[in-house]
CSV table of C-alpha atoms in Angstrom, one decimal:
chain,number,residue,atom,x,y,z
A,1,MET,CA,60.7,59.1,137.9
A,2,GLU,CA,62.4,58.4,141.2
A,3,GLU,CA,61.2,54.8,140.9
A,4,LEU,CA,62.6,54.5,137.4
A,5,ALA,CA,66.0,55.8,138.6
A,6,ARG,CA,66.1,53.3,141.5
A,7,GLU,CA,65.1,50.5,139.2
A,8,SER,CA,67.8,51.4,136.7
A,9,ILE,CA,70.4,51.3,139.5
A,10,SER,CA,69.4,47.7,140.4
A,11,LEU,CA,69.4,46.7,136.7
A,12,LEU,CA,72.9,47.9,135.9
A,13,ALA,CA,74.3,46.6,139.2
A,14,SER,CA,72.9,43.1,138.6
A,15,ALA,CA,75.1,41.8,135.8
A,16,SER,CA,74.0,38.3,136.3
A,17,ALA,CA,70.3,38.8,135.9
A,18,LYS,CA,68.7,35.5,134.8
A,19,ALA,CA,65.2,36.5,133.7
A,20,PRO,CA,63.1,39.5,132.5
A,21,LEU,CA,62.0,42.1,135.0
A,22,ALA,CA,59.2,41.2,137.3
A,23,ALA,CA,55.7,42.5,136.8
A,24,GLY,CA,55.3,46.1,137.9
A,25,PRO,CA,55.0,49.6,136.6
A,26,ARG,CA,56.3,49.5,133.0
A,27,LEU,CA,58.0,52.2,131.0
A,28,GLY,CA,56.1,54.0,128.3
A,29,SER,CA,57.4,55.4,125.0
A,30,VAL,CA,58.0,58.9,126.3
A,31,GLY,CA,59.7,57.6,129.4
A,32,ALA,CA,62.0,55.4,127.4
A,33,VAL,CA,63.0,58.2,125.1
A,34,PHE,CA,63.6,60.5,128.1
A,35,ILE,CA,65.9,58.0,129.8
A,36,MET,CA,67.7,57.3,126.6
A,37,LEU,CA,68.4,61.0,126.3
A,38,LYS,CA,69.5,61.3,129.9
A,39,SER,CA,71.8,58.4,129.3
A,40,ALA,CA,73.4,59.9,126.2
A,41,LEU,CA,73.5,63.6,127.1
A,42,GLY,CA,75.7,65.1,129.8
A,43,ALA,CA,79.3,66.1,130.2
A,44,GLY,CA,80.0,65.2,126.6
A,45,LEU,CA,78.2,68.4,125.6
A,46,LEU,CA,81.1,70.3,127.1
A,47,ASN,CA,83.5,68.8,124.7
A,48,PHE,CA,81.7,69.0,121.4
A,49,PRO,CA,82.8,72.6,120.4
A,50,TRP,CA,86.4,71.4,120.8
A,51,ALA,CA,85.7,68.3,118.8
A,52,PHE,CA,84.2,70.4,116.0
A,53,GLU,CA,87.4,72.4,115.9
A,54,ARG,CA,89.6,69.3,115.8
A,55,ALA,CA,87.4,67.8,113.0
A,56,GLY,CA,88.1,70.8,110.8
A,57,GLY,CA,84.9,72.7,111.1
A,58,VAL,CA,81.2,72.3,111.1
A,59,ARG,CA,80.7,70.6,107.8
A,60,SER,CA,83.2,67.7,108.4
A,61,ALA,CA,82.0,67.3,112.0
A,62,VAL,CA,78.4,67.0,111.0
A,63,THR,CA,79.3,64.6,108.3
A,64,VAL,CA,81.0,62.3,110.8
A,65,GLU,CA,78.0,62.6,113.1
A,66,LEU,CA,75.6,61.5,110.4
A,67,ILE,CA,77.7,58.5,109.5
A,68,SER,CA,78.0,57.6,113.1
A,69,LEU,CA,74.2,57.9,113.6
A,70,VAL,CA,73.7,54.8,111.3
A,71,PHE,CA,75.9,52.6,113.5
A,72,LEU,CA,74.5,54.0,116.8
A,73,ILE,CA,70.9,53.2,115.9
A,74,SER,CA,71.9,49.9,114.5
A,75,GLY,CA,73.7,49.0,117.7
A,76,LEU,CA,70.6,49.9,119.8
A,77,VAL,CA,68.3,47.8,117.6
A,78,ILE,CA,70.7,44.8,117.8
A,79,LEU,CA,70.9,45.0,121.6
A,80,GLY,CA,67.1,45.2,121.9
A,81,TYR,CA,66.7,42.2,119.6
A,82,SER,CA,69.4,40.3,121.6
A,83,SER,CA,67.7,41.0,124.9
A,84,SER,CA,64.4,39.6,123.5
A,85,ILE,CA,65.8,36.3,122.3
A,86,SER,CA,68.1,35.8,125.3
A,87,GLY,CA,65.6,36.7,128.0
A,88,ARG,CA,68.2,38.7,129.9
A,89,CYS,CA,67.8,42.3,131.1
A,90,THR,CA,71.3,43.6,131.5
A,91,TYR,CA,74.0,44.2,128.9
A,92,GLN,CA,76.6,41.8,130.5
A,93,ALA,CA,74.0,39.1,130.9
A,94,VAL,CA,72.9,39.3,127.3
A,95,VAL,CA,76.5,39.1,126.0
A,96,LYS,CA,77.2,36.2,128.3
A,97,GLU,CA,74.1,34.3,127.2
A,98,LEU,CA,74.5,34.7,123.5
A,99,CYS,CA,78.3,34.8,123.1
A,100,GLY,CA,79.5,32.5,125.9
A,101,PRO,CA,81.1,32.9,129.3
A,102,ALA,CA,84.5,34.0,128.0
A,103,ILE,CA,83.1,37.0,126.0
A,104,GLY,CA,80.8,37.7,128.9
A,105,GLN,CA,83.7,38.0,131.3
A,106,LEU,CA,85.4,40.3,128.8
A,107,CYS,CA,82.3,42.4,128.8
A,108,GLU,CA,82.4,42.7,132.6
A,109,VAL,CA,86.1,43.7,132.6
A,110,CYS,CA,85.3,46.4,130.0
A,111,PHE,CA,82.4,47.6,132.2
A,112,ILE,CA,84.6,47.9,135.3
A,113,PHE,CA,87.5,49.5,133.4
A,114,ASN,CA,85.0,52.0,131.9
A,115,LEU,CA,83.6,52.9,135.3
A,116,PHE,CA,87.1,53.4,136.7
A,117,MET,CA,88.2,55.7,134.0
A,118,ILE,CA,84.9,57.6,134.3
A,119,SER,CA,85.8,58.1,137.9
A,120,VAL,CA,89.2,59.5,136.9
A,121,ALA,CA,87.7,61.8,134.4
A,122,PHE,CA,85.2,63.1,136.9
A,123,LEU,CA,88.0,64.1,139.3
A,124,VAL,CA,90.0,65.7,136.5
A,125,ILE,CA,87.0,67.8,135.6
A,126,VAL,CA,86.5,68.8,139.2
A,127,ASN,CA,90.2,69.6,139.4
A,128,ASP,CA,89.9,71.8,136.3
A,129,GLN,CA,87.0,73.8,137.7
A,130,LEU,CA,88.9,74.3,141.0
A,131,GLU,CA,91.9,75.4,139.1
A,132,LYS,CA,89.8,77.9,137.1
A,133,CYS,CA,88.3,79.2,140.4
A,134,GLU,CA,91.8,79.5,141.9
A,135,SER,CA,92.9,81.6,138.9
A,136,SER,CA,90.0,84.1,139.6
A,137,ARG,CA,91.5,85.3,142.9
A,138,PRO,CA,92.9,88.8,142.9
A,139,ARG,CA,96.5,89.0,141.6
A,140,ALA,CA,97.5,90.9,144.8
A,141,MET,CA,96.6,87.9,146.9
A,142,PRO,CA,99.8,85.8,147.5
A,143,TYR,CA,99.8,82.1,146.8
A,144,HIS,CA,99.5,79.7,149.8
A,145,VAL,CA,99.5,76.0,150.0
A,146,TYR,CA,96.0,76.0,151.4
A,147,THR,CA,94.7,77.8,148.4
A,148,ASP,CA,96.1,75.2,145.9
A,149,HIS,CA,93.3,73.6,143.9
A,150,ARG,CA,95.0,70.1,144.3
A,151,LEU,CA,94.7,70.4,148.0
A,152,ALA,CA,91.1,71.3,147.7
A,153,LEU,CA,90.5,68.2,145.5
A,154,LEU,CA,92.3,66.0,148.1
A,155,LEU,CA,90.1,67.4,150.9
A,156,LEU,CA,87.0,66.8,148.8
A,157,CYS,CA,88.0,63.2,148.3
A,158,VAL,CA,88.9,62.5,151.9
A,159,PHE,CA,86.1,64.2,153.7
A,160,LEU,CA,83.2,64.0,151.2
A,161,ILE,CA,83.7,61.5,148.3
A,162,LEU,CA,85.3,58.7,150.3
A,163,PRO,CA,82.7,58.6,153.1
A,164,LEU,CA,79.9,58.6,150.6
A,165,SER,CA,81.5,55.9,148.5
A,166,ALA,CA,82.3,53.5,151.4
A,167,SER,CA,78.8,52.8,152.5
A,168,LYS,CA,77.2,49.6,151.4
A,169,GLU,CA,74.1,51.3,150.2
A,170,ILE,CA,74.5,54.8,148.7
A,171,HIS,CA,71.7,56.6,150.4
A,172,ILE,CA,72.3,59.7,148.4
A,173,GLN,CA,70.8,57.9,145.5
A,174,LYS,CA,67.3,58.9,146.6
A,175,TYR,CA,68.3,62.6,146.5
A,176,ILE,CA,69.9,62.2,143.1
A,177,SER,CA,66.7,60.5,141.9
A,178,CYS,CA,64.7,63.5,143.0
A,179,GLN,CA,66.8,65.6,140.7
A,180,MET,CA,65.7,63.2,137.9
A,181,PHE,CA,69.1,61.6,137.7
A,182,SER,CA,69.3,57.9,136.8
A,183,VAL,CA,72.3,55.6,137.0
A,184,GLU,CA,72.7,55.6,133.3
A,185,GLN,CA,74.1,59.2,133.8
A,186,LEU,CA,77.1,57.6,135.4
A,187,HIS,CA,78.4,57.0,131.9
A,188,LEU,CA,77.8,60.6,130.7
A,189,LEU,CA,81.5,61.6,130.9
A,190,THR,CA,83.4,61.9,127.6
A,191,ALA,CA,86.5,64.0,128.0
A,192,GLN,CA,89.1,65.4,125.6
A,193,LEU,CA,89.3,63.1,122.6
A,194,GLN,CA,91.4,63.3,119.4
A,195,THR,CA,88.7,63.3,116.7
A,196,VAL,CA,85.0,64.0,116.6
A,197,GLY,CA,84.3,60.4,115.7
A,198,ARG,CA,85.9,59.1,118.9
A,199,LEU,CA,84.0,61.8,120.9
A,200,ILE,CA,80.7,60.6,119.5
A,201,VAL,CA,81.6,57.0,120.3
A,202,LEU,CA,82.3,57.8,123.9
A,203,SER,CA,79.4,60.2,124.3
A,204,VAL,CA,76.8,57.7,123.3
A,205,SER,CA,78.3,54.4,124.6
A,206,GLN,CA,76.7,54.9,128.0
A,207,CYS,CA,73.3,54.9,126.2
A,208,HIS,CA,74.1,51.5,124.6
A,209,GLU,CA,75.2,50.1,128.0
A,210,ALA,CA,71.9,51.1,129.5
A,211,SER,CA,69.7,50.3,126.4
A,212,ILE,CA,69.0,46.7,127.4
A,213,ALA,CA,67.8,47.7,130.9
A,214,ILE,CA,65.6,50.3,129.3
A,215,TYR,CA,64.2,47.9,126.7
A,216,SER,CA,63.5,45.3,129.4
A,217,SER,CA,61.5,47.9,131.4
A,218,MET,CA,59.3,48.9,128.5
A,219,GLU,CA,55.6,48.1,128.3
A,220,ASN,CA,55.7,47.6,124.5
A,221,GLN,CA,58.7,45.4,123.6
A,222,ARG,CA,57.9,44.9,119.9
A,223,LEU,CA,61.1,45.3,117.9
A,224,SER,CA,59.5,47.8,115.5
A,225,HIS,CA,58.6,50.0,118.5
A,226,TRP,CA,62.1,49.8,119.9
A,227,VAL,CA,63.5,50.9,116.5
A,228,LEU,CA,61.2,53.9,116.6
A,229,ILE,CA,62.4,54.7,120.2
A,230,SER,CA,66.0,54.4,119.2
A,231,VAL,CA,65.7,56.6,116.1
A,232,VAL,CA,63.8,59.3,117.9
A,233,ALA,CA,66.3,59.4,120.8
A,234,MET,CA,69.4,59.4,118.6
A,235,ILE,CA,68.0,62.1,116.3
A,236,ILE,CA,67.3,64.4,119.3
A,237,CYS,CA,70.8,63.7,120.6
A,238,LEU,CA,72.2,64.6,117.2
A,239,VAL,CA,70.4,67.9,117.1
A,240,ILE,CA,71.4,68.9,120.7
A,241,TYR,CA,75.0,67.9,120.3
A,242,SER,CA,75.3,69.6,116.9
A,243,LEU,CA,73.8,72.9,118.1
A,244,THR,CA,76.1,72.9,121.1
A,245,GLY,CA,79.2,72.1,118.9
A,246,VAL,CA,78.3,74.7,116.3
A,247,TYR,CA,77.6,77.5,118.9
A,248,GLY,CA,80.8,76.8,120.9
A,249,TYR,CA,82.9,76.5,117.8
A,250,LEU,CA,81.6,79.7,116.1
A,251,THR,CA,82.0,81.6,119.4
A,252,PHE,CA,85.6,80.7,120.2
A,253,GLY,CA,87.0,79.2,117.0
A,254,GLN,CA,90.4,77.6,117.3
A,255,GLN,CA,90.8,79.0,120.8
A,256,VAL,CA,88.0,76.8,122.1
A,257,GLU,CA,89.0,74.6,125.1
A,258,ALA,CA,88.3,70.9,125.4
A,259,ASP,CA,86.0,71.8,128.3
A,260,ILE,CA,83.8,74.7,126.9
A,261,LEU,CA,83.5,76.1,130.5
A,262,MET,CA,87.2,76.7,130.5
A,263,SER,CA,86.9,79.0,127.5
A,264,TYR,CA,85.0,81.5,129.5
A,265,ALA,CA,86.6,84.1,131.7
A,266,SER,CA,87.5,83.2,135.3
A,267,HIS,CA,85.7,86.2,136.7
A,268,ASP,CA,82.4,85.5,134.9
A,269,VAL,CA,79.9,85.1,137.8
A,270,LEU,CA,77.5,82.9,135.7
A,271,MET,CA,80.4,80.6,134.8
A,272,LEU,CA,81.5,80.4,138.4
A,273,VAL,CA,78.0,79.3,139.4
A,274,ALA,CA,77.9,76.8,136.5
A,275,ARG,CA,81.3,75.3,137.6
A,276,LEU,CA,80.0,75.0,141.2
A,277,LEU,CA,76.8,73.2,140.1
A,278,PHE,CA,78.7,71.0,137.7
A,279,GLY,CA,81.1,70.0,140.5
A,280,VAL,CA,78.4,69.3,142.9
A,281,SER,CA,76.7,67.1,140.3
A,282,ILE,CA,79.8,65.1,139.7
A,283,ILE,CA,80.6,64.6,143.4
A,284,THR,CA,77.1,63.2,144.1
A,285,ILE,CA,77.3,60.8,141.1
A,286,TYR,CA,80.9,59.6,141.8
A,287,PRO,CA,79.9,57.4,144.8
A,288,ILE,CA,77.3,55.5,142.6
A,289,VAL,CA,80.1,54.8,140.1
A,290,VAL,CA,82.1,53.2,142.8
A,291,LEU,CA,79.0,51.2,144.0
A,292,LEU,CA,78.5,49.8,140.5
A,293,GLY,CA,82.2,49.0,140.2
A,294,ARG,CA,82.2,47.1,143.5
A,295,SER,CA,79.1,45.3,142.5
A,296,ALA,CA,80.7,44.0,139.3
A,297,MET,CA,83.9,43.0,141.2
A,298,PHE,CA,82.2,41.1,144.0
A,299,TRP,CA,81.6,38.1,141.8
A,300,TRP,CA,81.5,35.7,144.8
A,301,GLN,CA,78.4,37.3,146.1
A,302,ARG,CA,76.6,36.6,142.9
A,303,ARG,CA,77.5,33.0,143.2
A,304,GLY,CA,76.1,32.7,146.6
A,305,ASP,CA,79.2,31.7,148.5
A,306,VAL,CA,78.2,32.6,152.1
A,307,ALA,CA,81.7,32.1,153.6
A,308,LYS,CA,83.3,34.5,151.1
A,309,ALA,CA,80.3,36.9,151.4
A,310,GLN,CA,81.3,37.4,155.1
A,311,LEU,CA,84.4,39.2,153.8
A,312,GLU,CA,82.2,41.8,152.1
A,313,SER,CA,82.7,44.6,154.6
A,314,ARG,CA,86.5,44.4,154.7
A,315,SER,CA,86.7,44.0,150.9
A,316,ARG,CA,84.3,46.9,150.4
A,317,TYR,CA,86.4,49.3,152.5
A,318,THR,CA,89.7,48.2,151.0
A,319,LEU,CA,88.4,48.4,147.4
A,320,THR,CA,86.8,51.8,148.0
A,321,VAL,CA,89.9,53.3,149.4
A,322,ALA,CA,92.0,51.8,146.6
A,323,TRP,CA,89.6,53.1,144.0
A,324,VAL,CA,89.4,56.6,145.3
A,325,THR,CA,93.2,56.8,145.9
A,326,ALA,CA,94.1,55.5,142.4
A,327,THR,CA,91.6,57.8,140.6
A,328,LEU,CA,92.8,60.8,142.7
A,329,LEU,CA,96.5,60.1,141.9
A,330,ILE,CA,95.8,59.8,138.2
A,331,ALA,CA,93.7,62.9,138.2
A,332,VAL,CA,96.4,65.0,139.9
A,333,PHE,CA,99.5,63.6,138.1
A,334,VAL,CA,98.1,63.1,134.7
A,335,PRO,CA,96.3,66.5,134.2
A,336,ASP,CA,95.9,66.1,130.4
A,337,ILE,CA,92.6,64.2,130.4
A,338,SER,CA,92.8,63.8,126.6
A,339,LYS,CA,95.6,61.3,127.1
A,340,VAL,CA,93.8,59.4,129.9
A,341,ILE,CA,90.6,59.1,128.0
A,342,GLY,CA,92.4,58.4,124.8
A,343,VAL,CA,93.7,55.2,126.3
A,344,ILE,CA,90.2,53.9,127.1
A,345,GLY,CA,88.4,55.6,124.2
A,346,GLY,CA,88.5,52.3,122.3
A,347,ILE,CA,86.7,50.5,125.1
A,348,SER,CA,83.5,52.3,124.1
A,349,ALA,CA,83.8,50.7,120.6
A,350,PHE,CA,83.2,47.4,122.4
A,351,PHE,CA,79.8,48.5,123.7
A,352,ILE,CA,78.6,50.2,120.5
A,353,PHE,CA,80.1,48.0,117.8
A,354,ILE,CA,82.0,44.8,118.9
A,355,PHE,CA,79.6,43.3,121.4
A,356,PRO,CA,76.4,44.0,119.4
A,357,GLY,CA,78.1,42.6,116.3
A,358,LEU,CA,79.1,39.5,118.2
A,359,CYS,CA,75.6,39.1,119.5
A,360,LEU,CA,74.1,39.3,116.0
A,361,VAL,CA,76.7,36.8,114.6
A,362,PHE,CA,76.2,34.3,117.5
A,363,ALA,CA,72.4,34.6,117.2
A,364,MET,CA,72.7,32.6,114.0
A,365,ARG,CA,73.1,29.4,116.1
A,366,SER,CA,69.5,29.6,117.5
A,367,GLU,CA,67.6,32.2,115.5
A,368,PRO,CA,66.6,32.5,111.8
A,369,VAL,CA,68.9,35.5,111.2
A,370,SER,CA,69.0,36.5,107.5
A,371,PHE,CA,72.3,36.5,105.6
A,372,PHE,CA,72.1,40.3,105.3
A,373,LEU,CA,71.9,40.8,109.0
A,374,THR,CA,74.8,38.3,109.5
A,375,VAL,CA,76.9,40.3,107.1
A,376,TRP,CA,75.9,43.6,108.9
A,377,GLY,CA,77.0,42.0,112.2
A,378,VAL,CA,80.4,41.2,110.7
A,379,VAL,CA,80.7,44.7,109.3
A,380,THR,CA,79.8,46.2,112.7
A,381,LEU,CA,82.4,44.0,114.3
A,382,ILE,CA,85.1,45.0,111.9
A,383,CYS,CA,84.4,48.7,112.3
A,384,GLY,CA,84.5,48.3,116.0
A,385,ALA,CA,87.8,46.5,115.9
A,386,PHE,CA,89.3,49.2,113.6
A,387,ILE,CA,88.1,52.0,115.9
A,388,PHE,CA,89.4,50.2,119.0
A,389,GLY,CA,92.8,49.6,117.4
A,390,GLN,CA,93.2,53.1,115.9
A,391,SER,CA,92.0,54.9,119.1
A,392,THR,CA,94.3,52.8,121.4
A,393,THR,CA,97.3,53.1,119.1
A,394,VAL,CA,97.0,56.9,118.8
A,395,ALA,CA,96.5,57.2,122.6
A,396,VAL,CA,99.5,55.1,123.4
A,397,MET,CA,101.7,57.0,121.0
A,398,GLN,CA,100.6,60.2,122.5
A,399,LEU,CA,101.5,59.0,126.0
A,400,LEU,CA,104.9,58.0,124.7
A,401,GLY,CA,105.3,61.4,123.1
A,402,LYS,CA,105.6,60.1,119.6
A,403,ILE,CA,102.9,62.4,118.1
């Protein structure tokens, strides 16, 4: 499993992969389902009880989940098919090969922006947990600056997160791999959204971003087998997310917080331990998010320009400091993560709907795609455009205080 995690890191970081994976240990069916689940399950579980409340209850939320399931599985199948006909093994490379350089560049921009906002949301969640821990101190204890949770977050960023993120090779990866983490978990964060539909989109988009790397690593790459893997993984996700949403919603009702951990009492020892472990997990994953973001930005290295590659060290430190500083400032001064995530919620629609739909439409040029599949690609594309437009519009109006 450690080898699979390290292989996944190299796959997602290599946006310009030109050929299928080299011969070596291949991924079996169980391993593929497991990594798909690890890609789709994570911090989004903390938000589903709140999403069920915003959706109006269990019945309406589950209905939206079932409708979304059709498009989620469809997107995974399309991406696997696109990888097989393009011969590429990363999401960005497949989109660039089938849809052209312009759309490929748009895919990379969305990828980087998604990683950046994931970093912001990571720090906001850590800040929330620190604030909750701060509120658990005895009332008789006076407030001091050095007990402020924002100062604690600043110190964490300066003395722990920044040094880990600045190195060229994130050596902590091997320890994260030992905990059975893979880089696909970088995209696990889905924070406070406005509807259960948008939450589902953000929760599973990381799975779609990683799906091509998973498909390319599989021993059996028949499309029918990939369909089975996708269906099994998504149904298991549906069950887990639904059970979590139902339990949290029935427990706290309309008082449920966007982060279910925040709904529990500050003095609950088990919750304090859970917050601590969750914070440690985020802090150890954050540097790898930065690594992937830098890898996608350093486009000159991928083009083999030796002269420009000599600037790598200076650029790496500058970009890392800018990345950590910007995400820290946003996390501190925009504490309502629902507004932050709402702005980029529509980006996930690109990875689940728009890019797969475009790949299916553009595949007509070289592959015997049936008329029905072409129509389905157009429908997927239109749905993605609607979700992106609606999500972005609502988020901007919220930021402006219109709703």
